mmCIF file of C-alpha atoms in Angstrom:
data_model
loop_
_atom_site.group_PDB
_atom_site.id
_atom_site.type_symbol
_atom_site.label_atom_id
_atom_site.label_comp_id
_atom_site.label_asym_id
_atom_site.label_seq_id
_atom_site.Cartn_x
_atom_site.Cartn_y
_atom_site.Cartn_z
ATOM 1 C CA MET K 1 -6.813 -40.257 69.967
ATOM 2 C CA MET K 2 -7.100 -42.959 67.012
ATOM 3 C CA ARG K 3 -10.556 -40.768 66.190
ATOM 4 C CA GLU K 4 -8.603 -38.265 65.938
ATOM 5 C CA GLY K 5 -7.194 -39.247 62.803
ATOM 6 C CA TRP K 6 -2.909 -38.013 63.878
ATOM 7 C CA TRP K 7 -2.314 -42.051 63.220
ATOM 8 C CA ILE K 8 -3.307 -41.901 59.583
ATOM 9 C CA PRO K 9 -0.298 -39.381 58.300
ATOM 10 C CA ILE K 10 2.741 -41.923 60.631
ATOM 11 C CA THR K 11 0.652 -45.307 59.915
ATOM 12 C CA MET K 12 1.373 -45.245 56.034
ATOM 13 C CA PRO K 13 5.177 -44.409 55.563
ATOM 14 C CA LEU K 14 5.918 -46.162 58.846
ATOM 15 C CA LEU K 15 5.399 -49.160 56.948
ATOM 16 C CA GLY K 16 6.430 -48.688 54.145
ATOM 17 C CA TRP K 17 9.860 -47.515 55.577
ATOM 18 C CA VAL K 18 9.350 -51.313 57.110
ATOM 19 C CA TYR K 19 8.316 -53.235 54.359
ATOM 20 C CA ALA K 20 11.531 -51.622 52.266
ATOM 21 C CA LEU K 21 13.839 -52.383 54.792
ATOM 22 C CA THR K 22 12.527 -55.678 54.647
ATOM 23 C CA MET K 23 12.805 -56.486 50.838
ATOM 24 C CA SER K 24 16.534 -54.844 51.329
ATOM 25 C CA LEU K 25 16.967 -57.728 53.539
ATOM 26 C CA ILE K 26 15.975 -60.446 51.606
ATOM 27 C CA TRP K 27 17.759 -59.295 48.788
ATOM 28 C CA PHE K 28 20.969 -59.148 50.045
ATOM 29 C CA SER K 29 20.218 -62.082 51.692
ATOM 30 C CA SER K 30 19.729 -64.092 48.828
ATOM 31 C CA HIS K 31 22.512 -62.215 46.910
ATOM 32 C CA GLU K 32 24.483 -63.157 49.230
ATOM 33 C CA ARG K 33 24.187 -67.094 49.196
ATOM 34 C CA ALA K 34 23.682 -67.058 45.489
ATOM 35 C CA GLU K 35 27.149 -65.541 45.392
ATOM 36 C CA ARG K 36 28.678 -68.178 48.366
ATOM 37 C CA ALA K 37 26.922 -70.275 46.431
ATOM 38 C CA GLN K 38 29.592 -69.913 42.757
ATOM 39 C CA LEU K 39 32.398 -69.361 44.384
ATOM 40 C CA MET K 40 31.879 -72.578 46.191
ATOM 41 C CA GLN K 41 31.244 -74.448 43.688
ATOM 42 C CA LEU K 42 34.495 -72.738 41.967
ATOM 43 C CA PHE K 43 36.781 -74.016 44.227
ATOM 44 C CA ALA K 44 34.940 -77.415 44.093
ATOM 45 C CA SER K 45 37.614 -78.969 41.169
ATOM 46 C CA HIS K 46 40.293 -76.978 42.728
ATOM 47 C CA VAL K 47 40.413 -77.004 45.975
ATOM 48 C CA SER K 48 39.655 -78.245 49.561
ATOM 49 C CA PRO K 49 36.714 -78.251 51.372
ATOM 50 C CA GLU K 50 37.669 -76.251 54.328
ATOM 51 C CA ILE K 51 40.252 -73.395 51.734
ATOM 52 C CA ALA K 52 37.375 -72.225 50.365
ATOM 53 C CA THR K 53 35.583 -71.530 53.701
ATOM 54 C CA ARG K 54 38.325 -69.994 54.583
ATOM 55 C CA LEU K 55 38.422 -67.341 51.259
ATOM 56 C CA TRP K 56 34.526 -66.423 51.648
ATOM 57 C CA GLU K 57 35.247 -65.310 55.371
ATOM 58 C CA VAL K 58 38.250 -63.066 54.324
ATOM 59 C CA ARG K 59 36.734 -61.679 50.468
ATOM 60 C CA GLU K 60 36.943 -58.314 51.891
ATOM 61 C CA GLN K 61 40.459 -58.176 51.995
ATOM 62 C CA PHE K 62 40.903 -59.481 48.873
ATOM 63 C CA PHE K 63 38.952 -56.411 47.037
ATOM 64 C CA SER K 64 40.190 -53.927 49.824
ATOM 65 C CA ASN K 65 43.463 -51.360 49.713
ATOM 66 C CA GLY K 66 42.802 -51.991 45.877
ATOM 67 C CA GLY K 67 43.306 -55.439 45.477
ATOM 68 C CA VAL K 68 45.877 -58.218 46.884
ATOM 69 C CA LYS K 69 48.153 -57.680 46.987
ATOM 70 C CA PHE K 70 51.359 -60.658 47.159
ATOM 71 C CA ALA K 71 54.330 -62.446 47.587
#
Protein backbone atom coordinates (compact mmCIF):
# COMPACT_ATOMS: atom_id res chain seq x y z
CA MET A 1 0.00 0.00 0.00
CA MET A 2 2.76 2.46 0.86
CA ARG A 3 4.34 1.86 -2.53
CA GLU A 4 1.31 3.35 -4.22
CA GLY A 5 2.14 6.80 -2.80
CA TRP A 6 -1.30 7.68 -1.40
CA TRP A 7 0.06 8.17 2.14
CA ILE A 8 2.24 11.17 1.19
CA PRO A 9 -0.65 13.57 0.50
CA ILE A 10 -2.37 12.46 3.70
CA THR A 11 0.62 12.35 6.05
CA MET A 12 1.97 15.88 5.61
CA PRO A 13 -1.32 17.73 6.26
CA LEU A 14 -2.00 15.44 9.20
CA LEU A 15 1.44 16.13 10.69
CA GLY A 16 0.90 19.86 10.15
CA TRP A 17 -2.46 19.71 11.89
CA VAL A 18 -1.01 17.79 14.85
CA TYR A 19 1.88 20.25 15.12
CA ALA A 20 -0.47 23.27 15.01
CA LEU A 21 -2.72 21.72 17.65
CA THR A 22 0.23 20.98 19.92
CA MET A 23 1.64 24.49 19.58
CA SER A 24 -1.80 26.00 20.27
CA LEU A 25 -2.19 23.97 23.44
CA ILE A 26 1.27 24.98 24.62
CA TRP A 27 0.59 28.65 23.90
CA PHE A 28 -2.81 28.69 25.62
CA SER A 29 -1.41 26.88 28.64
CA SER A 30 1.49 29.29 29.05
CA HIS A 31 -0.82 32.28 28.49
CA GLU A 32 -3.18 31.13 31.24
CA ARG A 33 -0.29 30.51 33.64
CA ALA A 34 1.02 34.03 32.98
CA GLU A 35 -2.44 35.55 33.58
CA ARG A 36 -2.85 33.59 36.79
CA ALA A 37 0.59 34.63 38.05
CA GLN A 38 -0.20 38.27 37.29
CA LEU A 39 -3.53 38.10 39.11
CA MET A 40 -2.06 36.35 42.12
CA GLN A 41 0.73 38.93 42.32
CA LEU A 42 -1.82 41.73 42.14
CA PHE A 43 -3.99 40.25 44.87
CA ALA A 44 -1.14 39.05 47.11
CA SER A 45 -1.03 42.21 49.19
CA HIS A 46 -4.80 42.78 49.31
CA VAL A 47 -6.61 39.49 49.85
CA SER A 48 -5.91 36.03 51.19
CA PRO A 49 -4.67 33.32 48.81
CA GLU A 50 -7.99 31.49 49.18
CA ILE A 51 -9.97 34.49 47.97
CA ALA A 52 -7.54 35.11 45.11
CA THR A 53 -7.85 31.47 44.04
CA ARG A 54 -11.66 31.64 44.17
CA LEU A 55 -11.68 34.83 42.10
CA TRP A 56 -9.49 33.11 39.52
CA GLU A 57 -11.91 30.19 39.35
CA VAL A 58 -14.92 32.44 38.65
CA ARG A 59 -13.10 35.01 36.49
CA GLU A 60 -15.31 34.35 33.47
CA GLN A 61 -18.37 35.55 35.40
CA PHE A 62 -16.74 38.95 35.83
CA PHE A 63 -16.56 39.47 32.09
CA SER A 64 -19.82 37.89 30.97
CA ASN A 65 -23.07 39.79 30.48
CA GLY A 66 -21.47 43.19 30.17
CA GLY A 67 -19.29 43.12 33.26
CA VAL A 68 -19.63 42.89 37.01
CA LYS A 69 -22.92 43.91 38.58
CA PHE A 70 -22.65 45.32 42.07
CA ALA A 71 -25.62 45.28 44.41
